[in-house]
mmCIF file of C-alpha atoms and ligand atoms in Angstrom:
data_model
loop_
_atom_site.group_PDB
_atom_site.id
_atom_site.type_symbol
_atom_site.label_atom_id
_atom_site.label_comp_id
_atom_site.label_asym_id
_atom_site.label_seq_id
_atom_site.Cartn_x
_atom_site.Cartn_y
_atom_site.Cartn_z
ATOM 1 C CA MET A 168 39.153 -81.686 101.268
ATOM 2 C CA ILE A 169 39.574 -79.037 98.351
ATOM 3 C CA LEU A 170 36.999 -76.091 98.233
ATOM 4 C CA ILE A 171 36.915 -74.548 94.932
ATOM 5 C CA LEU A 172 36.120 -70.893 95.102
ATOM 6 C CA ASP A 173 33.272 -68.717 92.823
ATOM 7 C CA PRO A 174 35.371 -67.522 90.090
ATOM 8 C CA GLN A 175 33.928 -63.719 91.203
ATOM 9 C CA ILE A 176 35.909 -64.143 94.306
ATOM 10 C CA SER A 177 39.428 -62.540 94.035
ATOM 11 C CA SER A 178 42.424 -62.447 95.726
ATOM 12 C CA ASP A 179 41.806 -59.267 97.281
ATOM 13 C CA ASP A 180 37.921 -60.084 98.006
ATOM 14 C CA GLU A 181 36.730 -59.644 101.695
ATOM 15 C CA ARG A 182 34.890 -62.534 101.322
ATOM 16 C CA LEU A 183 38.180 -64.748 100.983
ATOM 17 C CA ASP A 184 39.913 -63.124 104.415
ATOM 18 C CA TYR A 185 36.442 -63.983 105.922
ATOM 19 C CA LEU A 186 36.193 -67.770 104.637
ATOM 20 C CA MET A 187 40.248 -68.384 105.579
ATOM 21 C CA LYS A 188 39.830 -66.769 109.014
ATOM 22 C CA HIS A 189 36.550 -68.884 109.565
ATOM 23 C CA LEU A 190 38.098 -72.061 108.242
ATOM 24 C CA GLY A 191 41.153 -71.010 110.157
ATOM 25 C CA GLN A 192 38.890 -71.743 113.522
ATOM 26 C CA LEU A 193 37.762 -75.305 112.435
ATOM 27 C CA PRO A 194 39.695 -77.693 115.171
ATOM 28 C CA GLY A 195 42.658 -79.708 114.229
ATOM 29 C CA VAL A 196 42.434 -78.089 110.289
ATOM 30 C CA ARG A 197 44.738 -75.917 108.433
ATOM 31 C CA ALA A 198 43.764 -73.880 105.403
ATOM 32 C CA GLN A 199 46.072 -72.925 102.688
ATOM 33 C CA LEU A 200 45.326 -70.945 99.957
ATOM 34 C CA HIS A 201 46.255 -71.822 96.519
ATOM 35 C CA GLN A 202 45.877 -69.152 93.279
ATOM 36 C CA VAL A 203 45.226 -71.518 90.245
ATOM 37 C CA THR A 204 46.268 -69.774 86.684
ATOM 38 C CA GLY A 205 43.646 -70.605 83.861
ATOM 39 C CA SER A 206 43.851 -69.336 80.439
ATOM 40 C CA GLN A 207 40.932 -66.983 81.034
ATOM 41 C CA GLN A 208 41.460 -65.837 84.674
ATOM 42 C CA THR A 209 42.961 -66.906 87.882
ATOM 43 C CA LEU A 210 40.581 -68.994 90.132
ATOM 44 C CA SER A 211 41.319 -69.592 94.257
ATOM 45 C CA GLU A 212 41.410 -72.876 95.668
ATOM 46 C CA ILE A 213 41.344 -73.689 99.695
ATOM 47 C CA TYR A 214 43.058 -77.006 100.762
ATOM 48 C CA LEU A 215 42.136 -78.078 104.040
ATOM 49 C CA ILE A 216 44.834 -80.179 105.591
ATOM 50 C CA GLY A 217 44.614 -82.125 108.856
ATOM 51 C CA ASP A 218 41.756 -84.280 110.401
ATOM 52 C CA THR A 219 38.701 -83.371 107.905
ATOM 53 C CA HIS A 220 37.186 -86.466 107.981
ATOM 54 C CA ALA A 221 34.479 -84.820 110.553
ATOM 55 C CA LEU A 222 33.584 -82.003 108.468
ATOM 56 C CA ASP A 223 30.241 -81.991 107.003
ATOM 57 C CA GLN A 224 31.127 -81.600 103.345
ATOM 58 C CA GLN A 225 27.615 -79.798 102.206
ATOM 59 C CA GLU A 226 27.722 -77.392 105.290
ATOM 60 C CA ILE A 227 31.465 -76.609 103.478
ATOM 61 C CA ALA A 228 29.893 -76.254 100.264
ATOM 62 C CA ALA A 229 27.500 -73.597 101.839
ATOM 63 C CA LEU A 230 29.428 -71.483 103.261
ATOM 64 C CA GLU A 231 29.737 -68.025 100.982
ATOM 65 C CA GLY A 232 32.106 -67.688 98.548
ATOM 66 C CA VAL A 233 32.438 -71.761 98.152
ATOM 67 C CA ASP A 234 31.939 -72.833 94.701
ATOM 68 C CA ARG A 235 32.197 -76.380 95.175
ATOM 69 C CA VAL A 236 34.014 -79.368 97.850
ATOM 70 C CA LEU A 237 36.219 -82.546 96.745
ATOM 71 C CA ARG A 238 37.142 -84.845 99.195
ATOM 72 C CA VAL A 239 40.511 -85.692 98.542
ATOM 73 C CA SER A 240 40.727 -89.531 97.645
ATOM 74 C CA SER A 241 44.241 -89.633 96.322
ATOM 75 C CA ASP A 242 47.732 -89.083 98.177
ATOM 76 C CA TYR A 243 48.399 -86.238 95.401
ATOM 77 C CA ARG A 244 46.159 -83.515 96.774
ATOM 78 C CA ILE A 245 46.800 -80.679 94.013
ATOM 79 C CA LEU A 246 48.027 -82.567 91.201
ATOM 80 C CA GLY A 247 46.216 -85.909 91.484
ATOM 81 C CA ARG A 248 42.675 -86.833 90.259
ATOM 82 C CA HIS A 249 39.650 -86.958 93.069
ATOM 83 C CA LYS A 250 36.261 -88.717 93.100
ATOM 84 C CA ASP A 251 33.918 -86.291 91.168
ATOM 85 C CA ASP A 252 36.785 -83.792 90.020
ATOM 86 C CA GLN A 253 35.490 -81.807 87.293
ATOM 87 C CA ARG A 254 38.977 -79.823 87.455
ATOM 88 C CA GLY A 255 40.383 -78.815 84.461
ATOM 89 C CA ASN A 256 43.996 -79.482 83.553
ATOM 90 C CA GLY A 257 47.571 -78.280 82.031
ATOM 91 C CA PHE A 258 48.228 -74.690 81.675
ATOM 92 C CA GLU A 259 48.843 -72.060 78.871
ATOM 93 C CA TYR A 260 52.361 -70.854 78.627
ATOM 94 C CA GLN A 261 53.777 -68.498 76.164
ATOM 95 C CA GLY A 262 50.624 -68.752 74.277
ATOM 96 C CA ILE A 263 51.105 -72.226 74.114
ATOM 97 C CA ARG A 264 48.525 -74.739 75.774
ATOM 98 C CA PHE A 265 49.810 -78.075 77.600
ATOM 99 C CA ASP A 266 47.686 -80.494 78.828
ATOM 100 C CA GLN A 267 46.297 -83.941 78.827
ATOM 101 C CA GLN A 268 44.706 -83.067 75.319
ATOM 102 C CA SER A 269 47.465 -81.634 73.483
ATOM 103 C CA LEU A 270 50.797 -82.787 71.960
ATOM 104 C CA HIS A 271 54.270 -80.674 71.462
ATOM 105 C CA ILE A 272 57.390 -82.077 70.247
ATOM 106 C CA PHE A 273 60.390 -80.884 72.009
ATOM 107 C CA ALA A 274 63.444 -81.798 69.822
ATOM 108 C CA GLY A 275 66.558 -80.235 70.253
ATOM 109 C CA LEU A 276 70.061 -80.378 71.793
ATOM 110 C CA CYS A 277 71.055 -82.758 74.522
ATOM 111 C CA ALA A 278 73.781 -80.227 75.521
ATOM 112 C CA VAL A 279 74.447 -76.895 74.067
ATOM 113 C CA ASP A 280 78.005 -76.538 72.582
ATOM 114 C CA THR A 281 78.089 -74.257 69.866
ATOM 115 C CA PRO A 282 76.101 -71.232 68.925
ATOM 116 C CA GLU A 283 76.509 -72.451 65.396
ATOM 117 C CA HIS A 284 75.014 -75.851 66.361
ATOM 118 C CA VAL A 285 72.287 -74.174 68.334
ATOM 119 C CA ASP A 286 71.455 -71.735 65.182
ATOM 120 C CA GLN A 287 71.468 -74.970 62.727
ATOM 121 C CA MET A 288 68.888 -76.467 65.324
ATOM 122 C CA MET A 289 66.551 -74.019 65.665
ATOM 123 C CA ALA A 290 66.220 -73.402 61.850
ATOM 124 C CA ALA A 291 65.605 -76.957 61.358
ATOM 125 C CA LEU A 292 62.487 -76.441 63.754
ATOM 126 C CA ALA A 293 61.254 -73.382 62.362
ATOM 127 C CA ALA A 294 61.297 -75.160 59.132
ATOM 128 C CA GLN A 295 58.942 -77.555 60.714
ATOM 129 C CA GLY A 296 56.969 -75.374 62.048
ATOM 130 C CA LEU A 297 57.935 -76.301 65.494
ATOM 131 C CA GLN A 298 58.175 -73.610 68.869
ATOM 132 C CA CYS A 299 59.609 -75.657 71.431
ATOM 133 C CA THR A 300 62.723 -77.302 71.787
ATOM 134 C CA ARG A 301 65.197 -78.646 74.622
ATOM 135 C CA MET A 302 68.812 -77.030 75.096
ATOM 136 C CA GLY A 303 70.662 -78.256 77.866
ATOM 137 C CA ALA A 304 73.101 -75.611 79.500
ATOM 138 C CA TYR A 305 73.639 -77.306 82.671
ATOM 139 C CA LYS A 306 74.650 -80.939 82.507
ATOM 140 C CA PRO A 307 74.615 -83.511 85.465
ATOM 141 C CA ARG A 308 77.537 -85.816 84.527
ATOM 142 C CA THR A 309 77.946 -89.242 86.145
ATOM 143 C CA ASN A 310 81.577 -88.607 85.836
ATOM 144 C CA PRO A 311 82.892 -85.162 87.356
ATOM 145 C CA TYR A 312 85.315 -84.768 84.206
ATOM 146 C CA SER A 313 83.030 -84.951 81.597
ATOM 147 C CA PHE A 314 81.836 -81.853 80.157
ATOM 148 C CA GLN A 315 79.763 -80.154 82.394
ATOM 149 C CA GLY A 316 77.753 -77.938 79.724
ATOM 150 C CA HIS A 317 78.338 -74.371 79.577
ATOM 151 C CA GLY A 318 76.172 -73.220 82.028
ATOM 152 C CA ALA A 319 75.227 -69.363 82.283
ATOM 153 C CA SER A 320 77.781 -68.313 79.855
ATOM 154 C CA CYS A 321 75.545 -69.657 76.867
ATOM 155 C CA LEU A 322 72.299 -68.527 78.081
ATOM 156 C CA PRO A 323 72.194 -65.147 76.083
ATOM 157 C CA TRP A 324 73.458 -66.617 72.996
ATOM 158 C CA VAL A 325 70.847 -69.729 72.780
ATOM 159 C CA PHE A 326 68.034 -67.396 74.218
ATOM 160 C CA GLU A 327 68.671 -64.907 71.260
ATOM 161 C CA ALA A 328 68.900 -67.474 68.733
ATOM 162 C CA ALA A 329 65.255 -68.475 69.993
ATOM 163 C CA GLY A 330 64.039 -65.162 69.631
ATOM 164 C CA ARG A 331 65.372 -65.191 65.997
ATOM 165 C CA HIS A 332 64.156 -68.355 65.186
ATOM 166 C CA GLY A 333 60.483 -67.953 66.502
ATOM 167 C CA ILE A 334 61.180 -70.318 69.351
ATOM 168 C CA LYS A 335 58.962 -69.820 72.534
ATOM 169 C CA VAL A 336 59.839 -72.392 74.642
ATOM 170 C CA ILE A 337 63.010 -74.413 75.738
ATOM 171 C CA ALA A 338 62.983 -77.003 78.136
ATOM 172 C CA MET A 339 66.648 -76.827 80.106
ATOM 173 C CA GLU A 340 67.677 -78.834 82.985
ATOM 174 C CA VAL A 341 68.430 -76.920 86.129
ATOM 175 C CA THR A 342 70.266 -78.998 89.154
ATOM 176 C CA HIS A 343 70.336 -75.954 91.438
ATOM 177 C CA GLU A 344 68.386 -73.412 92.646
ATOM 178 C CA ASN A 345 71.159 -70.485 91.298
ATOM 179 C CA HIS A 346 70.344 -71.718 87.690
ATOM 180 C CA LEU A 347 66.429 -70.776 88.179
ATOM 181 C CA LYS A 348 68.001 -66.697 88.904
ATOM 182 C CA GLU A 349 70.914 -67.406 86.049
ATOM 183 C CA ILE A 350 68.106 -68.459 83.579
ATOM 184 C CA GLU A 351 65.898 -65.134 84.770
ATOM 185 C CA GLN A 352 68.543 -62.734 84.419
ATOM 186 C CA ALA A 353 70.050 -63.831 81.124
ATOM 187 C CA LEU A 354 66.277 -63.719 80.052
ATOM 188 C CA GLU A 355 65.859 -60.143 81.403
ATOM 189 C CA ALA A 356 69.062 -58.712 79.729
ATOM 190 C CA THR A 357 67.924 -60.168 76.669
ATOM 191 C CA GLY A 358 64.570 -58.719 76.305
ATOM 192 C CA ASN A 359 62.693 -62.206 77.168
ATOM 193 C CA PRO A 360 62.713 -63.374 73.712
ATOM 194 C CA CYS A 361 61.526 -66.724 74.467
ATOM 195 C CA GLY A 362 60.316 -68.519 77.757
ATOM 196 C CA VAL A 363 61.756 -71.448 79.383
ATOM 197 C CA ILE A 364 60.282 -74.528 81.071
ATOM 198 C CA MET A 365 62.700 -75.730 84.120
ATOM 199 C CA GLN A 366 63.460 -79.551 83.767
ATOM 200 C CA VAL A 367 64.674 -81.622 86.938
ATOM 201 C CA GLY A 368 66.194 -84.514 85.982
ATOM 202 C CA THR A 369 66.236 -88.176 86.630
ATOM 203 C CA ARG A 370 68.987 -87.915 89.264
ATOM 204 C CA ASN A 371 67.262 -84.981 91.119
ATOM 205 C CA THR A 372 63.594 -86.506 91.038
ATOM 206 C CA GLN A 373 63.760 -86.305 94.987
ATOM 207 C CA ASN A 374 65.914 -83.300 95.526
ATOM 208 C CA PHE A 375 63.176 -81.562 97.757
ATOM 209 C CA GLU A 376 64.713 -78.430 97.944
ATOM 210 C CA LEU A 377 65.344 -77.713 94.420
ATOM 211 C CA LEU A 378 61.833 -78.739 93.976
ATOM 212 C CA LYS A 379 60.361 -76.504 96.519
ATOM 213 C CA ALA A 380 62.715 -73.789 95.275
ATOM 214 C CA LEU A 381 61.020 -73.923 91.690
ATOM 215 C CA GLY A 382 57.468 -74.554 93.220
ATOM 216 C CA ARG A 383 57.901 -71.250 94.926
ATOM 217 C CA GLN A 384 57.641 -69.705 91.771
ATOM 218 C CA GLN A 385 55.331 -69.237 89.301
ATOM 219 C CA ARG A 386 56.991 -67.612 86.459
ATOM 220 C CA PHE A 387 58.591 -71.028 84.824
ATOM 221 C CA PRO A 388 56.396 -74.060 84.604
ATOM 222 C CA VAL A 389 58.287 -77.520 85.734
ATOM 223 C CA LEU A 390 59.221 -80.700 83.839
ATOM 224 C CA LEU A 391 59.875 -83.088 86.262
ATOM 225 C CA LYS A 392 61.531 -86.442 84.689
ATOM 226 C CA ARG A 393 60.274 -89.972 86.628
ATOM 227 C CA GLY A 394 63.482 -91.207 88.771
ATOM 228 C CA PHE A 395 65.247 -94.087 87.340
ATOM 229 C CA GLY A 396 65.192 -95.778 90.270
ATOM 230 C CA ILE A 397 62.305 -95.085 92.285
ATOM 231 C CA THR A 398 58.502 -96.386 92.025
ATOM 232 C CA LEU A 399 56.209 -94.408 90.177
ATOM 233 C CA GLU A 400 54.275 -93.480 93.350
ATOM 234 C CA GLU A 401 57.427 -91.668 94.632
ATOM 235 C CA SER A 402 58.264 -89.710 91.112
ATOM 236 C CA ILE A 403 54.244 -88.719 90.993
ATOM 237 C CA ASN A 404 54.867 -87.532 94.955
ATOM 238 C CA ALA A 405 58.021 -85.889 94.093
ATOM 239 C CA ALA A 406 55.763 -83.682 91.492
ATOM 240 C CA GLU A 407 53.185 -82.765 94.182
ATOM 241 C CA TYR A 408 55.987 -80.778 96.071
ATOM 242 C CA LEU A 409 55.950 -78.627 93.237
ATOM 243 C CA ALA A 410 52.493 -78.087 93.517
ATOM 244 C CA SER A 411 52.484 -77.974 97.175
ATOM 245 C CA GLU A 412 54.491 -75.182 97.252
ATOM 246 C CA GLY A 413 52.475 -72.809 94.712
ATOM 247 C CA ASN A 414 53.716 -74.244 90.968
ATOM 248 C CA ASP A 415 51.147 -76.640 89.570
ATOM 249 C CA GLN A 416 52.398 -75.732 86.126
ATOM 250 C CA VAL A 417 53.775 -79.408 86.289
ATOM 251 C CA ILE A 418 54.396 -81.529 83.546
ATOM 252 C CA PHE A 419 55.776 -85.163 84.294
ATOM 253 C CA CYS A 420 57.802 -86.988 81.951
ATOM 254 C CA LEU A 421 58.343 -90.624 81.617
ATOM 255 C CA ARG A 422 62.282 -91.781 80.451
ATOM 256 C CA GLY A 423 63.032 -95.104 81.433
ATOM 257 C CA VAL A 424 63.927 -96.890 84.322
ATOM 258 C CA LYS A 425 67.427 -98.370 85.091
ATOM 259 C CA THR A 426 67.397 -102.285 85.293
ATOM 260 C CA ASN A 427 69.699 -104.727 83.195
ATOM 261 C CA LEU A 428 66.047 -106.076 82.239
ATOM 262 C CA GLY A 429 66.245 -103.185 79.763
ATOM 263 C CA ASP A 430 69.084 -104.449 78.013
ATOM 264 C CA PRO A 431 70.224 -103.773 75.102
ATOM 265 C CA HIS A 432 67.946 -100.316 75.630
ATOM 266 C CA ARG A 433 69.812 -97.685 78.138
ATOM 267 C CA ASN A 434 67.104 -98.068 80.147
ATOM 268 C CA LEU A 435 63.545 -100.123 80.457
ATOM 269 C CA VAL A 436 60.962 -97.916 78.214
ATOM 270 C CA ASP A 437 58.400 -97.154 80.406
ATOM 271 C CA PHE A 438 55.482 -95.647 78.268
ATOM 272 C CA ALA A 439 52.951 -98.180 79.262
ATOM 273 C CA HIS A 440 52.755 -95.864 82.448
ATOM 274 C CA VAL A 441 51.602 -93.012 79.848
ATOM 275 C CA PRO A 442 47.873 -93.677 80.432
ATOM 276 C CA VAL A 443 48.396 -94.358 84.420
ATOM 277 C CA VAL A 444 49.710 -91.024 84.945
ATOM 278 C CA LYS A 445 47.324 -89.236 82.869
ATOM 279 C CA SER A 446 44.267 -91.032 85.207
ATOM 280 C CA GLN A 447 46.030 -90.843 88.034
ATOM 281 C CA THR A 448 47.034 -87.174 88.120
ATOM 282 C CA ARG A 449 45.906 -84.099 86.036
ATOM 283 C CA MET A 450 49.376 -83.099 84.490
ATOM 284 C CA PRO A 451 50.498 -83.189 80.748
ATOM 285 C CA VAL A 452 52.781 -86.436 80.239
ATOM 286 C CA CYS A 453 55.881 -86.284 78.314
ATOM 287 C CA ILE A 454 58.005 -89.051 77.247
ATOM 288 C CA ASP A 455 61.848 -89.167 76.232
ATOM 289 C CA PRO A 456 62.600 -91.714 74.042
ATOM 290 C CA SER A 457 66.238 -90.851 73.848
ATOM 291 C CA HIS A 458 67.349 -90.977 77.322
ATOM 292 C CA SER A 459 65.039 -94.575 77.459
ATOM 293 C CA VAL A 460 66.546 -96.134 74.410
ATOM 294 C CA GLY A 461 69.646 -94.154 74.414
ATOM 295 C CA ARG A 462 71.025 -95.551 71.106
ATOM 296 C CA ARG A 463 70.591 -95.617 67.452
ATOM 297 C CA GLN A 464 69.430 -99.260 65.948
ATOM 298 C CA THR A 465 67.382 -99.498 62.972
ATOM 299 C CA SER A 466 64.974 -102.488 63.415
ATOM 300 C CA GLU A 467 64.831 -105.198 60.789
ATOM 301 C CA ASP A 468 61.506 -102.940 59.405
ATOM 302 C CA GLY A 469 63.722 -100.235 58.754
ATOM 303 C CA ILE A 470 62.514 -97.882 61.150
ATOM 304 C CA LEU A 471 64.551 -96.979 64.228
ATOM 305 C CA ASP A 472 63.863 -98.374 67.682
ATOM 306 C CA LEU A 473 63.852 -95.121 69.228
ATOM 307 C CA LEU A 474 60.928 -94.214 66.636
ATOM 308 C CA HIS A 475 59.456 -97.085 67.802
ATOM 309 C CA ALA A 476 59.566 -96.451 71.000
ATOM 310 C CA THR A 477 58.389 -92.575 70.111
ATOM 311 C CA ALA A 478 55.041 -94.054 68.686
ATOM 312 C CA GLN A 479 54.471 -96.867 71.439
ATOM 313 C CA GLY A 480 54.036 -93.251 73.788
ATOM 314 C CA VAL A 481 52.191 -91.429 71.646
ATOM 315 C CA ILE A 482 49.636 -93.892 70.550
ATOM 316 C CA ALA A 483 49.206 -94.322 74.414
ATOM 317 C CA GLY A 484 48.010 -90.547 74.456
ATOM 318 C CA ALA A 485 51.596 -88.857 75.172
ATOM 319 C CA ASN A 486 51.165 -84.998 75.273
ATOM 320 C CA MET A 487 54.789 -84.304 74.720
ATOM 321 C CA VAL A 488 58.221 -85.731 73.218
ATOM 322 C CA LEU A 489 61.276 -84.643 74.542
ATOM 323 C CA VAL A 490 64.012 -85.830 72.208
ATOM 324 C CA ASP A 491 67.806 -85.216 71.106
ATOM 325 C CA PHE A 492 68.746 -84.123 67.920
ATOM 326 C CA HIS A 493 72.081 -82.835 66.589
ATOM 327 C CA PRO A 494 73.477 -81.132 63.392
ATOM 328 C CA GLU A 495 76.509 -83.616 63.923
ATOM 329 C CA PRO A 496 76.029 -86.326 66.061
ATOM 330 C CA SER A 497 79.739 -88.026 66.288
ATOM 331 C CA THR A 498 80.943 -84.309 67.680
ATOM 332 C CA ALA A 499 78.144 -83.985 69.928
ATOM 333 C CA LEU A 500 79.555 -83.338 73.827
ATOM 334 C CA VAL A 501 76.829 -85.364 75.405
ATOM 335 C CA ASP A 502 74.778 -88.351 74.108
ATOM 336 C CA GLY A 503 75.609 -88.225 70.470
ATOM 337 C CA ALA A 504 75.331 -92.175 70.156
ATOM 338 C CA GLN A 505 70.967 -91.418 70.738
ATOM 339 C CA ALA A 506 71.215 -88.267 69.022
ATOM 340 C CA LEU A 507 68.716 -87.828 65.425
ATOM 341 C CA THR A 508 70.228 -85.719 62.568
ATOM 342 C CA LEU A 509 68.496 -82.705 61.434
ATOM 343 C CA GLU A 510 67.895 -84.435 57.858
ATOM 344 C CA GLU A 511 65.857 -86.752 60.141
ATOM 345 C CA LEU A 512 63.574 -84.258 61.874
ATOM 346 C CA PRO A 513 60.791 -84.029 58.958
ATOM 347 C CA LEU A 514 60.595 -87.949 59.232
ATOM 348 C CA PHE A 515 60.521 -88.046 62.831
ATOM 349 C CA VAL A 516 57.656 -85.221 62.955
ATOM 350 C CA GLU A 517 55.715 -87.006 60.241
ATOM 351 C CA ASP A 518 55.998 -90.521 62.047
ATOM 352 C CA VAL A 519 54.971 -88.455 65.422
ATOM 353 C CA ARG A 520 51.512 -87.647 63.573
ATOM 354 C CA ILE A 521 51.030 -90.974 62.242
ATOM 355 C CA ALA A 522 50.912 -92.300 66.076
ATOM 356 C CA ARG A 523 49.041 -89.408 67.149
ATOM 357 C CA ARG A 524 46.520 -89.676 64.303
ATOM 358 C CA ALA A 525 46.080 -93.590 65.056
ATOM 359 C CA TYR A 526 45.703 -92.389 69.008
ATOM 360 C CA GLU A 527 42.810 -89.982 68.423
ATOM 361 C CA GLU A 528 41.102 -93.054 65.891
ATOM 362 C CA ARG A 529 41.385 -95.321 69.159
ATOM 363 C CA VAL A 530 40.055 -92.784 71.297
ATOM 364 C CA ALA A 531 37.330 -92.162 68.935
ATOM 365 C CA LEU A 532 36.723 -95.983 68.431
ATOM 366 C CA HIS A 533 36.393 -96.305 72.523
ATOM 367 C CA GLN A 534 34.262 -93.471 72.710
ATOM 368 C CA THR A 535 31.775 -95.015 70.074
ATOM 369 C CA ALA A 536 32.050 -98.567 71.696
ATOM 370 C CA SER A 537 31.213 -96.909 75.068
ATOM 371 C CA GLN A 538 28.137 -95.388 73.968
ATOM 372 C CA SER A 539 26.756 -98.367 72.097
HETATM 373 C C1 PEP B 669 68.333 -85.196 79.481
HETATM 374 O O1 PEP B 669 67.167 -84.846 79.603
HETATM 375 O O2 PEP B 669 69.302 -84.289 79.361
HETATM 376 C C2 PEP B 669 68.765 -85.895 81.156
HETATM 377 C C3 PEP B 669 69.908 -85.743 81.553
HETATM 378 O O3 PEP B 669 68.140 -86.612 81.084
HETATM 379 P P1 PEP B 669 67.363 -87.798 82.296
HETATM 380 O O4 PEP B 669 67.573 -86.820 83.498
HETATM 381 O O5 PEP B 669 65.980 -88.108 82.217
HETATM 382 O O6 PEP B 669 68.972 -88.359 82.329
HETATM 383 MN MN1 MN B 670 71.379 -86.546 77.638
#
């Protein structure tokens, strides 16, 4: 059961103390307080965990300080959608709104290699009016002898470059709790020129200790990739770990699943799940066409199949596109085969706009149809 409190009740309000004490005395029930950071103010919610079936919803709703009560109707208590759930979705970070209505392109380097390439990449983004990027410093590699990423040593020059080019948010994969501290330190040392969304890669979707560590902090939002060999339900439960620890600023990323049935693509593209995740949860949904498709192949109609996959995700309502670009893909240290070039960026952005317009037209069409 979720108790949505009166917006007037701040975290140091006496009424909140009283309410928590009262709820704590209910038999077989544990009360957990969550602060939800909205664009205007911080709201409080209380989660009642345990044997809540016997509780009378109206009685709980009548308690002082309680605005509304929701009965939890899905496993995903915090991030899920429940019956009559009117709660909003998404969050604001670095002045940018991330929710199930917005769309942001995060084009950038799979792996940071040289300061020149980082600079060229960010200049190309800025020329397109883009404020977000992806930059890999810590790379989880299949082969221990492959390039593992520059790690903490590249962070200062990556963040400084972001500041110079007006890039506000970088999606950056972390594979260990320590990386969070290294990123925090590098941001402090460079005067916080940008923000970072912590990316959890597909190999770490169920690294529960990493999820708990990222969930215990609220400074950085998290982009959680779907696990490539587990069910969608298991991956959404992994997202719920972040929220259950206190961080509900989570974006869920579809990146294909591992099976030969996807051949000749690197993974089987799963963007038909965009609307599924949006209806089951309140998370914004990202697509990663690069790691799904994994190659540059032009289709018979002259369009790269990577762009076809991107359009499929966007026309289904995706809220974010994470995509690999590189100034010189043949020299890229990781995933050069799937990287688009900087010259292709304007075309990519325009193609995404077309797919987005088509999505908006589809939404309008179906709304009109349902009203008539
Ligand atoms: C990446 O985005 O760089 C990456 C390694 O992706 P994934 O975890 O989906 O393989
Ligand atoms: Mn990659």
